[in-house]
Amino acid sequence: MSSEPVRKEPTPSVTEKASISDDKRSVSYVAQDERVVDVVAGLIAGHGEEADLDPQVSHDLRRKLDRNMIPMLCILYILQFIDKNSLGSSSILGIIPDNHLTTNQFNNLSTAFYAGYIVFVGPHAWLMQRFHIAKYIATNIGLWSVFLGLQATCHSYGGLFACRFLLGASESCITSGIMTIMTMFYTRVESTQRISWTFMCNGVASIIAAFISFGVAHTKATARPHQWQWFMIIVSTLSLLVSGLYFWRMPDNPATARFLTEQEKIDVVKRIRINQNGIETKVWKRYQFIEAFTDPKTWMFFLFACVANLVGGIGVMFNIIIKGFGFNTLETTALSIPLGAAMVITITIGTILIKYFPNSRCLLGIIGFILPSICIFLLIFLPWSNKTGLLIALYLITSNTLGFIMILSLVAVVFAGHTKKMTCNAIFLVGYSIGDQMLSSQFWKEKYRPRNVVPWSILLASFAFDVLMISVIWWYLARENRRRDAEKLASGKEYDEFGFIKHIQEDGSVVKLKVPIQFLDITDLENKAFRYPH
């Protein structure tokens, strides 16, 4: 461990700055209290100047990470999607008549989920920084399994509304938490691919949910539990099992990953240095919180999120839409199975392309909204007698997920500073919640059925706005990179690569530990070496 003795200090809590100049480099080091920097700063101290990992070692390490983490992430996203859309799956299994729901009340139940989501996404961001993030996620998985199961006991609109609100409240930590964990272990391109893989599981979830619905639809409609109650009970039980798995197996960060050796933990941190994001800090920093709100990027992503998932209403309405084409209940459950196939196929294509064209997220995001736009034209103008064409267009509209996840993965890597990153994630997810269901389910009115021209037209306009916002984000990030490159060239100086943290030894003396600067928990605006992927 590289160290430099300094004078004894009883309370090393003040940030100090100094500068040392030579021919071409101006080194500003920051000696900080180690409690307010990255949790892996001590782990990487003394290893920052070591040679890069051998490519084969890096490859083997990535495969080990994938074996231990990706299956759990995929299982979680499958269940989350099924849970979130349990209302849509139950819509043709008897939940509406059993609870005496009107069309507006049914739409409001979808809104209730995201009302809970919005209210709690901010507190979750703060709590996940304070506590062990994986254990916190596991706790909320357990809570959502309880709230989902309680829906099976409801017999009225009020009871379902309360359960849906609490279900949204418990699930609102998942996407932000998983995005954060992903960037702790993987490089920018790798995290984009793996976030895409987890969202691909939404397509798998659609298929699995359709099979579960198809299965329970074969039980007697008058038997108890009722068909929709069986659906809730089955998925609730599965969710509870996954909660236990996460408590036991999911690591909070590389330093606590039980499946990694000490050397592998160091190697993981060395691999993701190029992200310039750091890993995790357990101290909430007010200045980073304020910076998150004053950074223009935050609100560009927020506006995109508000509009990007207006299509989310289809997640609740798809069974009703398919049944409106003229199919009975059993046929509708079977015809729902292919709904996730287009999502899986388009995301798979996207993950392959991002591997070979790593700085193409915005371009792929724009492309991701073109196919569903064509599908909306077909749903509006195809003859009503062409059931096959209408079904195919409905299935392919889910390909818009590719556009959304490309920008979601961008949000995970364009902000640095842990408090800022968690705050920006929360703001993005508030926008997502506003658009995804609080608004998206409200314009699917009974008076527009069966052609639903008004809802489809609103979605078409939203896709056009998505393309515009992605173009603005792309331009802004590229411009900022050019500005920083020009600034560096004009200064003729190299960027700071290392800083120092204060560490109190057992004898009470204080040493400065040399660590890479990105693990000092500084923001993307502070770190001039930071370059924005796009």
mmCIF file of C-alpha atoms in Angstrom, residues 119-476:
data_model
loop_
_atom_site.group_PDB
_atom_site.id
_atom_site.type_symbol
_atom_site.label_atom_id
_atom_site.label_comp_id
_atom_site.label_asym_id
_atom_site.label_seq_id
_atom_site.Cartn_x
_atom_site.Cartn_y
_atom_site.Cartn_z
ATOM 1 C CA VAL A 119 -43.557 8.994 -3.673
ATOM 2 C CA PHE A 120 -40.893 6.495 -2.603
ATOM 3 C CA VAL A 121 -38.265 6.649 -5.362
ATOM 4 C CA GLY A 122 -36.527 9.625 -3.690
ATOM 5 C CA PRO A 123 -36.388 8.099 -0.180
ATOM 6 C CA HIS A 124 -35.188 4.834 -1.716
ATOM 7 C CA ALA A 125 -32.273 6.637 -3.404
ATOM 8 C CA TRP A 126 -31.208 8.130 -0.068
ATOM 9 C CA LEU A 127 -31.663 4.871 1.860
ATOM 10 C CA MET A 128 -29.782 2.785 -0.715
ATOM 11 C CA GLN A 129 -26.793 5.073 -0.246
ATOM 12 C CA ARG A 130 -26.986 4.759 3.532
ATOM 13 C CA PHE A 131 -27.515 1.002 3.793
ATOM 14 C CA HIS A 132 -26.265 -2.165 2.086
ATOM 15 C CA ILE A 133 -27.845 -1.804 -1.336
ATOM 16 C CA ALA A 134 -28.326 -5.505 -2.169
ATOM 17 C CA LYS A 135 -29.867 -6.261 1.232
ATOM 18 C CA TYR A 136 -32.104 -3.229 0.862
ATOM 19 C CA ILE A 137 -33.301 -4.490 -2.516
ATOM 20 C CA ALA A 138 -33.895 -7.954 -1.047
ATOM 21 C CA THR A 139 -36.027 -6.453 1.729
ATOM 22 C CA ASN A 140 -38.181 -4.628 -0.785
ATOM 23 C CA ILE A 141 -38.588 -7.756 -2.913
ATOM 24 C CA GLY A 142 -39.957 -9.455 0.201
ATOM 25 C CA LEU A 143 -42.327 -6.550 0.840
ATOM 26 C CA TRP A 144 -43.639 -6.502 -2.713
ATOM 27 C CA SER A 145 -44.319 -10.254 -2.568
ATOM 28 C CA VAL A 146 -46.496 -9.611 0.495
ATOM 29 C CA PHE A 147 -48.385 -6.709 -1.127
ATOM 30 C CA LEU A 148 -48.913 -8.728 -4.300
ATOM 31 C CA GLY A 149 -50.281 -11.657 -2.292
ATOM 32 C CA LEU A 150 -52.599 -9.353 -0.358
ATOM 33 C CA GLN A 151 -54.275 -8.356 -3.625
ATOM 34 C CA ALA A 152 -55.750 -11.853 -3.765
ATOM 35 C CA THR A 153 -57.680 -11.070 -0.564
ATOM 36 C CA CYS A 154 -59.255 -7.883 -1.932
ATOM 37 C CA HIS A 155 -62.913 -7.578 -2.895
ATOM 38 C CA SER A 156 -63.160 -3.841 -3.565
ATOM 39 C CA TYR A 157 -61.564 -0.949 -5.417
ATOM 40 C CA GLY A 158 -60.224 0.623 -2.205
ATOM 41 C CA GLY A 159 -58.367 -2.493 -1.094
ATOM 42 C CA LEU A 160 -56.792 -3.014 -4.514
ATOM 43 C CA PHE A 161 -55.814 0.667 -4.716
ATOM 44 C CA ALA A 162 -53.962 0.463 -1.391
ATOM 45 C CA CYS A 163 -52.149 -2.749 -2.378
ATOM 46 C CA ARG A 164 -51.191 -1.368 -5.782
ATOM 47 C CA PHE A 165 -49.831 1.831 -4.173
ATOM 48 C CA LEU A 166 -47.701 -0.183 -1.737
ATOM 49 C CA LEU A 167 -46.579 -2.530 -4.513
ATOM 50 C CA GLY A 168 -45.286 0.467 -6.482
ATOM 51 C CA ALA A 169 -43.635 1.876 -3.357
ATOM 52 C CA SER A 170 -41.660 -1.324 -2.760
ATOM 53 C CA GLU A 171 -40.698 -1.846 -6.410
ATOM 54 C CA SER A 172 -39.445 1.707 -6.999
ATOM 55 C CA CYS A 173 -35.951 0.910 -5.698
ATOM 56 C CA ILE A 174 -35.321 -1.936 -8.139
ATOM 57 C CA THR A 175 -34.343 -0.239 -11.415
ATOM 58 C CA SER A 176 -32.209 2.435 -9.747
ATOM 59 C CA GLY A 177 -30.582 -0.134 -7.466
ATOM 60 C CA ILE A 178 -29.773 -2.562 -10.269
ATOM 61 C CA MET A 179 -28.399 0.240 -12.482
ATOM 62 C CA THR A 180 -26.120 1.247 -9.603
ATOM 63 C CA ILE A 181 -24.935 -2.304 -8.892
ATOM 64 C CA MET A 182 -24.304 -2.958 -12.579
ATOM 65 C CA THR A 183 -21.909 -0.009 -12.920
ATOM 66 C CA MET A 184 -20.002 -1.211 -9.835
ATOM 67 C CA PHE A 185 -18.894 -4.395 -11.586
ATOM 68 C CA TYR A 186 -18.885 -3.709 -15.330
ATOM 69 C CA THR A 187 -17.428 -1.238 -17.810
ATOM 70 C CA ARG A 188 -19.719 1.220 -19.629
ATOM 71 C CA VAL A 189 -20.272 -0.990 -22.686
ATOM 72 C CA GLU A 190 -20.627 -4.119 -20.565
ATOM 73 C CA SER A 191 -23.172 -2.467 -18.271
ATOM 74 C CA THR A 192 -25.175 -1.279 -21.294
ATOM 75 C CA GLN A 193 -25.262 -4.843 -22.626
ATOM 76 C CA ARG A 194 -26.248 -6.304 -19.283
ATOM 77 C CA ILE A 195 -28.914 -3.707 -18.544
ATOM 78 C CA SER A 196 -30.264 -4.627 -21.980
ATOM 79 C CA TRP A 197 -30.197 -8.316 -21.059
ATOM 80 C CA THR A 198 -32.172 -7.672 -17.892
ATOM 81 C CA PHE A 199 -34.785 -5.647 -19.789
ATOM 82 C CA MET A 200 -34.908 -8.441 -22.354
ATOM 83 C CA CYS A 201 -36.301 -10.457 -19.487
ATOM 84 C CA ASN A 202 -39.423 -8.265 -19.674
ATOM 85 C CA GLY A 203 -40.140 -10.032 -22.948
ATOM 86 C CA VAL A 204 -39.507 -13.401 -21.322
ATOM 87 C CA ALA A 205 -41.742 -12.300 -18.442
ATOM 88 C CA SER A 206 -44.576 -11.505 -20.873
ATOM 89 C CA ILE A 207 -44.333 -15.033 -22.240
ATOM 90 C CA ILE A 208 -44.192 -16.637 -18.774
ATOM 91 C CA ALA A 209 -47.095 -14.499 -17.492
ATOM 92 C CA ALA A 210 -49.148 -15.523 -20.522
ATOM 93 C CA PHE A 211 -48.449 -19.198 -19.804
ATOM 94 C CA ILE A 212 -49.432 -18.761 -16.140
ATOM 95 C CA SER A 213 -52.629 -16.996 -17.227
ATOM 96 C CA PHE A 214 -53.283 -19.741 -19.778
ATOM 97 C CA GLY A 215 -52.831 -22.351 -17.054
ATOM 98 C CA VAL A 216 -55.087 -20.759 -14.438
ATOM 99 C CA ALA A 217 -57.687 -20.013 -17.139
ATOM 100 C CA HIS A 218 -58.253 -23.770 -17.309
ATOM 101 C CA THR A 219 -59.495 -23.848 -13.697
ATOM 102 C CA LYS A 220 -63.196 -23.423 -13.047
ATOM 103 C CA ALA A 221 -64.153 -19.753 -13.039
ATOM 104 C CA THR A 222 -66.469 -20.349 -10.056
ATOM 105 C CA ALA A 223 -63.925 -22.304 -8.003
ATOM 106 C CA ARG A 224 -62.082 -20.750 -5.074
ATOM 107 C CA PRO A 225 -59.531 -19.291 -5.184
ATOM 108 C CA HIS A 226 -60.721 -17.580 -8.361
ATOM 109 C CA GLN A 227 -58.546 -17.594 -11.465
ATOM 110 C CA TRP A 228 -57.084 -14.101 -10.893
ATOM 111 C CA GLN A 229 -56.399 -14.949 -7.241
ATOM 112 C CA TRP A 230 -54.437 -18.043 -8.262
ATOM 113 C CA PHE A 231 -52.310 -15.822 -10.522
ATOM 114 C CA MET A 232 -51.504 -13.457 -7.625
ATOM 115 C CA ILE A 233 -50.728 -16.318 -5.225
ATOM 116 C CA ILE A 234 -48.359 -18.086 -7.642
ATOM 117 C CA VAL A 235 -46.348 -14.965 -8.507
ATOM 118 C CA SER A 236 -46.272 -13.758 -4.891
ATOM 119 C CA THR A 237 -44.766 -17.073 -3.768
ATOM 120 C CA LEU A 238 -42.089 -16.925 -6.460
ATOM 121 C CA SER A 239 -41.195 -13.357 -5.458
ATOM 122 C CA LEU A 240 -40.749 -14.363 -1.819
ATOM 123 C CA LEU A 241 -38.272 -17.067 -2.852
ATOM 124 C CA VAL A 242 -36.255 -14.557 -4.890
ATOM 125 C CA SER A 243 -36.104 -12.224 -1.884
ATOM 126 C CA GLY A 244 -34.343 -14.965 0.080
ATOM 127 C CA LEU A 245 -31.969 -15.616 -2.819
ATOM 128 C CA TYR A 246 -30.944 -11.940 -2.910
ATOM 129 C CA PHE A 247 -30.304 -11.830 0.833
ATOM 130 C CA TRP A 248 -28.038 -14.833 0.510
ATOM 131 C CA ARG A 249 -26.233 -14.239 -2.754
ATOM 132 C CA MET A 250 -26.289 -10.689 -4.219
ATOM 133 C CA PRO A 251 -23.200 -8.583 -3.319
ATOM 134 C CA ASP A 252 -23.473 -4.932 -2.262
ATOM 135 C CA ASN A 253 -20.267 -3.948 -4.106
ATOM 136 C CA PRO A 254 -17.032 -5.644 -5.287
ATOM 137 C CA ALA A 255 -15.467 -5.417 -1.824
ATOM 138 C CA THR A 256 -18.266 -7.557 -0.316
ATOM 139 C CA ALA A 257 -18.673 -10.093 -3.154
ATOM 140 C CA ARG A 258 -18.213 -13.472 -1.464
ATOM 141 C CA PHE A 259 -17.677 -15.277 -4.769
ATOM 142 C CA LEU A 260 -14.559 -13.184 -5.514
ATOM 143 C CA THR A 261 -11.067 -13.657 -4.071
ATOM 144 C CA GLU A 262 -9.242 -10.645 -2.636
ATOM 145 C CA GLN A 263 -7.176 -10.291 -5.806
ATOM 146 C CA GLU A 264 -10.286 -10.594 -7.976
ATOM 147 C CA LYS A 265 -11.956 -7.799 -5.998
ATOM 148 C CA ILE A 266 -8.985 -5.539 -6.752
ATOM 149 C CA ASP A 267 -9.070 -6.604 -10.397
ATOM 150 C CA VAL A 268 -12.791 -5.772 -10.684
ATOM 151 C CA VAL A 269 -12.112 -2.246 -9.423
ATOM 152 C CA LYS A 270 -9.149 -1.847 -11.784
ATOM 153 C CA ARG A 271 -11.297 -2.972 -14.731
ATOM 154 C CA ILE A 272 -13.980 -0.331 -14.166
ATOM 155 C CA ARG A 273 -11.593 2.589 -13.590
ATOM 156 C CA ILE A 274 -12.187 3.630 -17.194
ATOM 157 C CA ASN A 275 -15.832 4.382 -16.301
ATOM 158 C CA GLN A 276 -14.674 7.434 -14.299
ATOM 159 C CA ASN A 277 -17.769 6.849 -12.100
ATOM 160 C CA GLY A 278 -16.273 5.237 -8.992
ATOM 161 C CA ILE A 279 -18.158 2.534 -7.088
ATOM 162 C CA GLU A 280 -20.133 3.668 -4.040
ATOM 163 C CA THR A 281 -19.998 6.141 -1.161
ATOM 164 C CA LYS A 282 -22.035 5.826 2.038
ATOM 165 C CA VAL A 283 -22.045 9.550 2.882
ATOM 166 C CA TRP A 284 -24.756 11.782 1.404
ATOM 167 C CA LYS A 285 -23.219 14.970 -0.027
ATOM 168 C CA ARG A 286 -25.347 18.079 -0.211
ATOM 169 C CA TYR A 287 -23.348 19.779 -2.972
ATOM 170 C CA GLN A 288 -23.758 16.745 -5.243
ATOM 171 C CA PHE A 289 -27.492 16.694 -4.552
ATOM 172 C CA ILE A 290 -27.721 20.360 -5.593
ATOM 173 C CA GLU A 291 -25.525 19.764 -8.646
ATOM 174 C CA ALA A 292 -27.886 16.997 -9.795
ATOM 175 C CA PHE A 293 -30.745 19.504 -9.904
ATOM 176 C CA THR A 294 -28.718 22.209 -11.667
ATOM 177 C CA ASP A 295 -27.167 19.964 -14.324
ATOM 178 C CA PRO A 296 -29.057 20.422 -17.657
ATOM 179 C CA LYS A 297 -28.496 16.736 -18.519
ATOM 180 C CA THR A 298 -30.725 15.731 -15.610
ATOM 181 C CA TRP A 299 -33.763 17.470 -17.064
ATOM 182 C CA MET A 300 -33.132 16.331 -20.621
ATOM 183 C CA PHE A 301 -33.283 12.735 -19.432
ATOM 184 C CA PHE A 302 -36.285 13.548 -17.238
ATOM 185 C CA LEU A 303 -38.256 14.953 -20.194
ATOM 186 C CA PHE A 304 -37.371 11.919 -22.278
ATOM 187 C CA ALA A 305 -38.521 9.578 -19.487
ATOM 188 C CA CYS A 306 -41.831 11.414 -19.079
ATOM 189 C CA VAL A 307 -42.768 10.762 -22.690
ATOM 190 C CA ALA A 308 -40.809 7.636 -23.641
ATOM 191 C CA ASN A 309 -43.046 5.206 -21.806
ATOM 192 C CA LEU A 310 -46.497 6.545 -22.567
ATOM 193 C CA VAL A 311 -46.646 3.227 -24.393
ATOM 194 C CA GLY A 312 -46.555 1.577 -20.965
ATOM 195 C CA GLY A 313 -50.351 1.587 -20.842
ATOM 196 C CA ILE A 314 -50.275 -1.328 -23.276
ATOM 197 C CA GLY A 315 -48.789 -3.424 -20.451
ATOM 198 C CA VAL A 316 -52.103 -3.119 -18.620
ATOM 199 C CA MET A 317 -54.385 -3.040 -21.646
ATOM 200 C CA PHE A 318 -52.851 -5.648 -23.978
ATOM 201 C CA ASN A 319 -55.231 -8.451 -23.041
ATOM 202 C CA ILE A 320 -58.210 -6.129 -23.441
ATOM 203 C CA ILE A 321 -56.847 -4.928 -26.814
ATOM 204 C CA ILE A 322 -56.370 -8.489 -28.081
ATOM 205 C CA LYS A 323 -59.774 -9.558 -26.816
ATOM 206 C CA GLY A 324 -61.197 -6.527 -28.614
ATOM 207 C CA PHE A 325 -59.957 -8.015 -31.898
ATOM 208 C CA GLY A 326 -62.692 -10.625 -31.451
ATOM 209 C CA PHE A 327 -61.031 -13.461 -29.487
ATOM 210 C CA ASN A 328 -62.403 -15.253 -26.414
ATOM 211 C CA THR A 329 -60.655 -15.408 -22.999
ATOM 212 C CA LEU A 330 -58.731 -18.634 -23.591
ATOM 213 C CA GLU A 331 -57.628 -17.526 -27.064
ATOM 214 C CA THR A 332 -56.539 -14.156 -25.684
ATOM 215 C CA THR A 333 -54.285 -15.728 -23.021
ATOM 216 C CA ALA A 334 -52.640 -17.895 -25.691
ATOM 217 C CA LEU A 335 -52.237 -15.007 -28.156
ATOM 218 C CA SER A 336 -50.528 -12.932 -25.435
ATOM 219 C CA ILE A 337 -47.572 -15.345 -25.406
ATOM 220 C CA PRO A 338 -45.738 -13.915 -28.483
ATOM 221 C CA LEU A 339 -46.009 -10.343 -27.132
ATOM 222 C CA GLY A 340 -42.565 -10.508 -25.537
ATOM 223 C CA ALA A 341 -40.851 -12.115 -28.544
ATOM 224 C CA ALA A 342 -40.357 -8.819 -30.444
ATOM 225 C CA MET A 343 -38.890 -7.248 -27.321
ATOM 226 C CA VAL A 344 -36.394 -10.095 -26.907
ATOM 227 C CA ILE A 345 -35.377 -10.059 -30.590
ATOM 228 C CA THR A 346 -34.873 -6.277 -30.889
ATOM 229 C CA ILE A 347 -32.946 -6.017 -27.618
ATOM 230 C CA THR A 348 -30.736 -8.948 -28.670
ATOM 231 C CA ILE A 349 -29.900 -7.124 -31.901
ATOM 232 C CA GLY A 350 -29.190 -3.961 -29.899
ATOM 233 C CA THR A 351 -26.775 -5.699 -27.496
ATOM 234 C CA ILE A 352 -24.860 -7.186 -30.421
ATOM 235 C CA LEU A 353 -24.552 -3.810 -32.153
ATOM 236 C CA ILE A 354 -23.457 -1.963 -28.987
ATOM 237 C CA LYS A 355 -20.602 -4.456 -28.607
ATOM 238 C CA TYR A 356 -19.187 -3.529 -32.021
ATOM 239 C CA PHE A 357 -20.241 0.133 -31.972
ATOM 240 C CA PRO A 358 -19.791 1.071 -28.286
ATOM 241 C CA ASN A 359 -20.550 4.785 -28.648
ATOM 242 C CA SER A 360 -23.838 4.367 -30.501
ATOM 243 C CA ARG A 361 -26.461 4.402 -27.730
ATOM 244 C CA CYS A 362 -28.256 7.496 -29.014
ATOM 245 C CA LEU A 363 -28.268 6.244 -32.601
ATOM 246 C CA LEU A 364 -29.681 2.860 -31.518
ATOM 247 C CA GLY A 365 -32.185 4.693 -29.306
ATOM 248 C CA ILE A 366 -33.515 6.634 -32.301
ATOM 249 C CA ILE A 367 -33.704 3.484 -34.427
ATOM 250 C CA GLY A 368 -35.556 1.775 -31.561
ATOM 251 C CA PHE A 369 -38.524 4.144 -31.958
ATOM 252 C CA ILE A 370 -38.867 3.834 -35.753
ATOM 253 C CA LEU A 371 -40.334 0.300 -35.985
ATOM 254 C CA PRO A 372 -43.056 0.867 -33.345
ATOM 255 C CA SER A 373 -44.012 4.100 -35.127
ATOM 256 C CA ILE A 374 -44.667 2.079 -38.284
ATOM 257 C CA CYS A 375 -46.669 -0.413 -36.212
ATOM 258 C CA ILE A 376 -48.936 2.353 -34.906
ATOM 259 C CA PHE A 377 -49.742 3.421 -38.461
ATOM 260 C CA LEU A 378 -50.729 -0.186 -39.182
ATOM 261 C CA LEU A 379 -52.922 -0.422 -36.065
ATOM 262 C CA ILE A 380 -54.747 2.757 -37.089
ATOM 263 C CA PHE A 381 -55.162 2.094 -40.829
ATOM 264 C CA LEU A 382 -55.247 -1.697 -41.356
ATOM 265 C CA PRO A 383 -58.730 -3.074 -42.134
ATOM 266 C CA TRP A 384 -60.431 -4.360 -38.966
ATOM 267 C CA SER A 385 -60.909 -7.709 -40.695
ATOM 268 C CA ASN A 386 -57.129 -8.213 -40.943
ATOM 269 C CA LYS A 387 -56.701 -9.761 -37.489
ATOM 270 C CA THR A 388 -53.315 -11.289 -38.290
ATOM 271 C CA GLY A 389 -51.850 -7.950 -39.377
ATOM 272 C CA LEU A 390 -53.265 -6.182 -36.316
ATOM 273 C CA LEU A 391 -51.803 -8.824 -33.992
ATOM 274 C CA ILE A 392 -48.357 -8.647 -35.591
ATOM 275 C CA ALA A 393 -48.365 -4.839 -35.374
ATOM 276 C CA LEU A 394 -49.340 -5.050 -31.687
ATOM 277 C CA TYR A 395 -46.585 -7.561 -30.975
ATOM 278 C CA LEU A 396 -43.901 -5.485 -32.730
ATOM 279 C CA ILE A 397 -44.811 -2.257 -30.962
ATOM 280 C CA THR A 398 -42.936 -3.568 -27.906
ATOM 281 C CA SER A 399 -39.699 -3.115 -29.877
ATOM 282 C CA ASN A 400 -39.710 0.466 -28.534
ATOM 283 C CA THR A 401 -38.043 -1.033 -25.448
ATOM 284 C CA LEU A 402 -34.730 -0.975 -27.335
ATOM 285 C CA GLY A 403 -34.909 2.824 -27.588
ATOM 286 C CA PHE A 404 -35.771 3.200 -23.916
ATOM 287 C CA ILE A 405 -33.057 0.929 -22.517
ATOM 288 C CA MET A 406 -30.341 2.555 -24.615
ATOM 289 C CA ILE A 407 -31.103 5.862 -22.897
ATOM 290 C CA LEU A 408 -31.611 4.187 -19.516
ATOM 291 C CA SER A 409 -28.145 2.647 -19.813
ATOM 292 C CA LEU A 410 -26.802 6.096 -20.739
ATOM 293 C CA VAL A 411 -28.248 7.573 -17.526
ATOM 294 C CA ALA A 412 -26.292 4.932 -15.593
ATOM 295 C CA VAL A 413 -22.924 6.085 -16.969
ATOM 296 C CA VAL A 414 -23.061 9.845 -17.719
ATOM 297 C CA PHE A 415 -23.255 10.980 -14.088
ATOM 298 C CA ALA A 416 -20.487 10.615 -11.500
ATOM 299 C CA GLY A 417 -20.404 11.252 -7.757
ATOM 300 C CA HIS A 418 -22.493 8.729 -5.854
ATOM 301 C CA THR A 419 -25.008 11.155 -4.344
ATOM 302 C CA LYS A 420 -25.439 12.891 -7.696
ATOM 303 C CA LYS A 421 -25.776 9.572 -9.521
ATOM 304 C CA MET A 422 -28.459 8.269 -7.147
ATOM 305 C CA THR A 423 -30.333 11.590 -7.289
ATOM 306 C CA CYS A 424 -30.284 11.708 -11.103
ATOM 307 C CA ASN A 425 -31.447 8.092 -11.275
ATOM 308 C CA ALA A 426 -34.359 8.962 -8.973
ATOM 309 C CA ILE A 427 -35.341 12.035 -11.036
ATOM 310 C CA PHE A 428 -35.244 9.967 -14.237
ATOM 311 C CA LEU A 429 -37.452 7.292 -12.660
ATOM 312 C CA VAL A 430 -39.949 9.921 -11.464
ATOM 313 C CA GLY A 431 -40.286 10.987 -15.102
ATOM 314 C CA TYR A 432 -40.600 7.344 -16.118
ATOM 315 C CA SER A 433 -43.361 6.851 -13.552
ATOM 316 C CA ILE A 434 -45.291 9.935 -14.637
ATOM 317 C CA GLY A 435 -45.320 8.793 -18.240
ATOM 318 C CA ASP A 436 -45.347 5.029 -17.882
ATOM 319 C CA GLN A 437 -48.597 4.571 -16.054
ATOM 320 C CA MET A 438 -49.856 7.703 -14.305
ATOM 321 C CA LEU A 439 -50.557 9.179 -17.758
ATOM 322 C CA SER A 440 -50.311 6.196 -20.101
ATOM 323 C CA SER A 441 -53.262 4.283 -18.699
ATOM 324 C CA GLN A 442 -55.565 7.301 -18.553
ATOM 325 C CA PHE A 443 -56.210 7.766 -22.272
ATOM 326 C CA TRP A 444 -57.266 4.150 -22.918
ATOM 327 C CA LYS A 445 -60.966 4.962 -22.549
ATOM 328 C CA GLU A 446 -63.790 2.564 -23.297
ATOM 329 C CA LYS A 447 -65.285 5.078 -25.752
ATOM 330 C CA TYR A 448 -62.201 4.731 -27.998
ATOM 331 C CA ARG A 449 -62.515 0.939 -28.344
ATOM 332 C CA PRO A 450 -62.011 -1.155 -30.342
ATOM 333 C CA ARG A 451 -59.857 0.869 -32.828
ATOM 334 C CA ASN A 452 -58.298 3.070 -30.124
ATOM 335 C CA VAL A 453 -57.344 5.723 -32.683
ATOM 336 C CA VAL A 454 -56.856 8.438 -30.040
ATOM 337 C CA PRO A 455 -54.498 6.386 -27.799
ATOM 338 C CA TRP A 456 -52.476 5.203 -30.818
ATOM 339 C CA SER A 457 -52.173 8.781 -32.115
ATOM 340 C CA ILE A 458 -50.920 9.979 -28.714
ATOM 341 C CA LEU A 459 -48.276 7.219 -28.722
ATOM 342 C CA LEU A 460 -47.168 8.146 -32.236
ATOM 343 C CA ALA A 461 -46.659 11.762 -31.171
ATOM 344 C CA SER A 462 -44.723 10.581 -28.100
ATOM 345 C CA PHE A 463 -42.352 8.519 -30.255
ATOM 346 C CA ALA A 464 -41.639 11.592 -32.409
ATOM 347 C CA PHE A 465 -40.830 13.583 -29.245
ATOM 348 C CA ASP A 466 -38.562 10.742 -28.026
ATOM 349 C CA VAL A 467 -36.521 10.931 -31.214
ATOM 350 C CA LEU A 468 -36.216 14.712 -30.780
ATOM 351 C CA MET A 469 -35.070 14.428 -27.149
ATOM 352 C CA ILE A 470 -32.509 11.726 -27.946
ATOM 353 C CA SER A 471 -31.117 13.966 -30.700
ATOM 354 C CA VAL A 472 -30.803 16.884 -28.239
ATOM 355 C CA ILE A 473 -29.080 14.671 -25.633
ATOM 356 C CA TRP A 474 -26.703 13.318 -28.288
ATOM 357 C CA TRP A 475 -25.792 16.848 -29.430
ATOM 358 C CA TYR A 476 -25.288 18.118 -25.871
#
